XYZ file of C-alpha atoms in Angstrom:
312
model
C 3.680 13.866 22.555
C 1.912 10.516 22.582
C -1.400 9.857 20.907
C -2.596 12.497 18.436
C -6.341 13.088 18.404
C -5.976 14.411 14.889
C -3.267 12.562 12.977
C -4.168 14.229 9.691
C -5.218 17.847 9.443
C -7.900 18.590 6.882
C -6.662 20.117 3.642
C -8.893 20.395 0.530
C -6.867 19.307 -2.462
C -8.001 22.320 -4.508
C -6.379 24.703 -1.983
C -2.975 23.011 -1.679
C 0.255 24.100 -3.343
C 0.622 21.973 -6.501
C 2.757 18.843 -6.543
C 4.969 18.154 -9.575
C 6.295 14.655 -10.147
C 9.640 14.011 -11.903
C 9.771 15.049 -15.561
C 6.389 16.715 -15.274
C 4.461 13.464 -14.829
C 0.785 13.944 -14.103
C 0.304 10.636 -12.307
C 2.642 8.514 -10.206
C 1.589 4.877 -10.673
C 2.751 2.224 -8.235
C 1.927 -1.484 -8.263
C 1.666 -3.210 -4.882
C 1.303 -7.006 -5.131
C 0.331 -8.459 -1.770
C 2.678 -11.433 -1.355
C 1.168 -13.240 1.600
C 0.987 -16.498 3.506
C -1.817 -17.719 5.728
C -1.111 -20.320 8.380
C -2.729 -23.730 8.380
C -3.328 -23.397 12.133
C -3.033 -19.703 13.060
C -2.416 -18.718 16.682
C -5.433 -17.417 18.616
C -6.096 -13.692 18.820
C -8.805 -12.481 21.169
C -9.524 -9.432 19.016
C -9.938 -11.053 15.594
C -10.223 -14.625 14.370
C -8.403 -15.277 11.091
C -10.796 -16.677 8.494
C -13.794 -17.258 10.788
C -15.723 -19.060 8.026
C -15.006 -22.401 9.675
C -13.091 -23.881 12.608
C -9.405 -24.179 11.776
C -7.940 -25.511 9.624
C -9.817 -23.586 6.964
C -8.595 -25.552 3.945
C -10.374 -23.408 1.393
C -8.744 -20.144 2.477
C -5.378 -21.763 3.158
C -5.361 -23.385 -0.281
C -6.530 -20.229 -2.020
C -3.593 -18.241 -0.654
C -1.188 -21.116 -1.238
C -2.161 -21.056 -4.925
C -0.952 -17.479 -4.993
C 2.586 -18.516 -4.096
C 2.694 -21.785 -6.067
C 1.245 -20.569 -9.364
C -0.236 -17.065 -9.510
C 2.860 -15.172 -8.349
C 4.821 -16.571 -11.278
C 2.094 -15.704 -13.765
C 1.949 -12.154 -12.425
C 5.738 -11.920 -12.553
C 5.771 -12.479 -16.309
C 3.259 -9.689 -16.866
C 5.149 -7.211 -14.686
C 8.410 -8.115 -16.428
C 6.825 -7.654 -19.834
C 5.793 -4.114 -18.913
C 8.960 -3.177 -17.058
C 7.160 -2.721 -13.752
C 9.288 -2.626 -10.604
C 6.831 -3.493 -7.863
C 6.463 -2.473 -4.233
C 5.664 -5.723 -2.456
C 3.109 -5.554 0.335
C 4.981 -8.323 2.100
C 4.226 -10.856 4.765
C 7.876 -11.069 5.779
C 7.521 -14.753 6.723
C 7.368 -15.420 2.974
C 11.090 -14.654 2.774
C 11.894 -17.634 4.984
C 9.259 -20.003 3.622
C 9.661 -19.457 -0.129
C 13.288 -18.773 -1.138
C 12.373 -19.004 -4.832
C 9.967 -16.070 -4.470
C 12.564 -14.162 -2.462
C 15.172 -14.680 -5.164
C 12.801 -13.561 -7.923
C 11.967 -10.340 -6.068
C 15.590 -9.581 -5.228
C 16.697 -10.156 -8.827
C 14.183 -7.525 -9.964
C 15.212 -4.978 -7.329
C 11.669 -4.634 -6.022
C 10.897 -2.507 -2.976
C 9.271 -3.925 0.160
C 6.423 -2.512 2.216
C 5.876 -4.315 5.513
C 2.573 -6.189 5.753
C 3.112 -8.200 8.902
C 4.684 -11.601 9.427
C 1.802 -13.742 8.176
C -1.653 -12.714 7.032
C -3.078 -14.443 10.081
C -1.243 -12.375 12.743
C -2.392 -8.923 13.751
C -1.350 -5.843 15.680
C -4.659 -5.615 17.518
C -3.995 -5.806 21.242
C -0.210 -5.406 21.000
C 1.548 -3.524 23.787
C 3.965 -0.740 22.899
C 6.957 -3.000 23.511
C 5.423 -5.839 21.495
C 4.777 -3.474 18.612
C 8.328 -2.089 18.792
C 9.678 -5.630 18.647
C 7.405 -6.348 15.672
C 8.967 -3.532 13.622
C 12.486 -4.518 14.603
C 11.855 -8.136 13.620
C 10.182 -7.300 10.307
C 12.813 -4.757 9.265
C 15.686 -7.081 10.207
C 14.112 -9.973 8.268
C 13.758 -7.900 5.106
C 17.327 -6.614 5.443
C 18.685 -10.125 5.948
C 17.015 -11.622 2.882
C 17.014 -8.703 0.435
C 19.685 -6.247 1.520
C 17.074 -3.496 1.524
C 15.562 -1.514 4.369
C 11.771 -1.165 4.084
C 10.406 2.358 4.239
C 6.678 1.841 4.673
C 3.902 -0.385 5.939
C 0.434 -1.583 5.093
C -0.749 -2.863 8.457
C -1.012 -6.653 8.780
C -4.567 -7.325 7.573
C -4.947 -3.521 7.968
C -4.669 -3.733 11.752
C -2.905 -1.405 14.146
C -3.002 0.252 17.550
C -3.533 3.812 18.677
C 0.279 4.164 18.816
C 1.051 2.692 15.388
C 2.053 5.877 13.476
C 4.320 7.024 16.330
C 6.036 3.646 16.595
C 6.379 3.312 12.821
C 8.199 6.652 12.672
C 10.301 5.704 15.682
C 11.376 2.540 13.820
C 12.516 4.610 10.830
C 9.563 4.014 8.489
C 8.473 7.014 6.421
C 5.071 6.068 4.987
C 1.816 4.380 5.954
C -0.613 3.000 3.354
C -3.603 2.238 5.592
C -5.358 5.592 5.447
C -6.916 5.597 1.927
C -8.043 9.203 2.393
C -6.368 11.098 -0.449
C -5.032 11.042 -4.005
C -1.717 12.589 -2.911
C 0.731 11.916 -0.091
C -0.016 13.952 3.026
C 1.798 14.417 6.360
C 0.782 12.375 9.392
C 1.343 13.901 12.807
C 3.628 11.778 14.974
C 5.622 12.242 18.157
C 9.302 12.955 18.609
C 9.687 15.479 15.803
C 9.816 12.670 13.246
C 8.338 12.627 9.748
C 5.703 10.179 8.518
C 3.327 10.482 5.582
C 0.375 8.567 4.278
C 0.456 7.645 0.608
C -2.533 6.673 -1.533
C -3.555 3.029 -1.409
C -6.897 1.675 -2.584
C -9.678 -0.494 -1.263
C -12.085 0.788 -3.924
C -10.046 -0.847 -6.710
C -8.448 -3.533 -4.567
C -8.862 -6.865 -6.336
C -9.214 -8.586 -2.951
C -12.682 -7.364 -1.940
C -13.877 -6.517 -5.469
C -13.154 -9.812 -7.178
C -14.453 -11.649 -4.124
C -17.799 -9.925 -4.657
C -19.894 -9.820 -7.806
C -17.451 -7.639 -9.776
C -15.968 -9.544 -12.719
C -12.612 -9.014 -14.423
C -14.063 -6.889 -17.226
C -15.721 -4.470 -14.834
C -12.653 -4.338 -12.545
C -10.360 -3.480 -15.477
C -12.728 -0.750 -16.693
C -12.889 0.752 -13.198
C -9.074 0.873 -13.093
C -8.906 2.556 -16.502
C -11.596 5.059 -15.516
C -9.711 5.861 -12.307
C -6.472 6.424 -14.188
C -8.140 8.573 -16.864
C -9.693 10.878 -14.279
C -6.462 11.200 -12.288
C -4.553 11.862 -15.518
C -6.858 14.765 -16.380
C -6.691 16.204 -12.875
C -2.938 15.660 -12.825
C -2.464 18.502 -15.283
C -2.988 20.889 -12.346
C -1.275 18.928 -9.554
C 0.413 15.539 -9.465
C -1.789 12.597 -8.460
C -1.106 9.018 -7.349
C -2.623 5.838 -8.794
C -2.063 2.759 -6.605
C -2.635 -0.815 -7.755
C -3.524 -2.973 -4.760
C -3.447 -6.513 -6.127
C -3.211 -10.094 -4.893
C -1.718 -12.804 -7.120
C -4.230 -15.381 -5.876
C -7.033 -13.172 -7.237
C -5.918 -11.130 -10.239
C -3.373 -13.675 -11.501
C -5.864 -16.482 -11.837
C -5.699 -17.764 -15.421
C -9.136 -16.312 -16.182
C -8.254 -12.823 -14.885
C -4.626 -11.967 -15.603
C -5.374 -10.613 -19.094
C -7.638 -7.966 -17.580
C -4.804 -6.692 -15.422
C -2.465 -6.636 -18.394
C -4.997 -4.629 -20.395
C -4.924 -1.953 -17.681
C -1.127 -1.728 -17.825
C -1.295 -1.435 -21.604
C -3.815 1.386 -21.272
C -1.608 3.302 -18.844
C 1.565 2.843 -20.875
C -0.090 4.421 -23.918
C 0.007 7.758 -22.071
C 2.918 10.165 -21.748
C 3.655 12.027 -18.508
C 3.255 8.965 -16.280
C 5.763 8.064 -13.561
C 5.820 4.259 -13.205
C 7.523 3.974 -9.854
C 7.403 2.435 -6.379
C 5.782 3.429 -3.128
C 9.226 4.027 -1.628
C 10.177 6.441 -4.398
C 6.895 8.357 -4.197
C 7.250 8.750 -0.430
C 10.895 9.816 -0.567
C 10.307 12.291 -3.406
C 7.419 13.877 -1.523
C 9.407 14.093 1.700
C 12.369 15.668 -0.077
C 10.372 18.170 -2.138
C 6.928 18.850 -0.646
C 6.661 17.745 2.986
C 7.886 21.008 4.540
C 5.713 23.082 2.211
C 2.686 20.932 3.068
C 3.301 21.262 6.824
C 3.603 25.052 6.504
C 0.393 25.166 4.456
C -1.459 23.091 7.060
C -0.221 25.364 9.835
C -1.403 28.450 7.955
C -4.810 26.825 7.374
C -5.058 26.065 11.108
C -4.254 29.712 11.970
C -6.836 30.919 9.467
C -9.482 28.607 10.885
C -8.656 29.739 14.419
C -8.936 33.423 13.448
C -12.343 32.800 11.841
C -13.594 31.008 14.952
C -12.507 33.842 17.229
C -13.944 36.437 14.871
C -17.285 34.628 14.855
């Protein structure tokens, strides 16, 4: 089928069949720490220059990310352990080779792994179909080798991709894509070959990367997260919603900020009817219980729209 001009058919959330999470949960909450590594001297890419603030090496950006793996990851780990959070790592898979201590800590906690490229300085822009196929094979094999798990989803490396990315993801056996940020529920993505792929909610609006890099401070970020959860919790009485936490240890787990993140977890855990889970589990539950119903609903909406157009 090749490239789809419309990967995602429009579906107003108020018209969809309701989604019910396990045990009647109103909100599925998943925490996605971005465990990344940036290269001291990244390879050239004609489409995008990593960290173009300065000619390479960019010591400031390299050191900032290195702090995340030396110090901030371990600070974040203690908070997640304290609250019983099993994370979904948005993973630069090169971390598994470079930092065996981090790998061991994640494996011991049975975390799930969402592909996020090899390093944060290598992109899919400009990749041929065969290069992109090889990329998925390499990333999946690396995760399997080091963790014993098979990744189910991807956040594109530095949110990059090609026109073929959803098709090739599904071909490689992945079931969810986090790049789309267009909904508060999982929704089907149209791909070739009769395969199934969904998008699941991720967030740039609450992402500590861009927000804490701007003029937003920790207090305001934490309040935004609580406000987001409170609204989704109210709306979740009618149909199940998803609350993603898109975080980076080198930002939110700075000593001056980590308490704000913990205050958000404390706020969420004071509520009943919350499913603290992983991206993998959300995607699989939706595929098993709601995907076919959603596809049928989208097809009926398309027929209705077509009838209205012809009638007009």
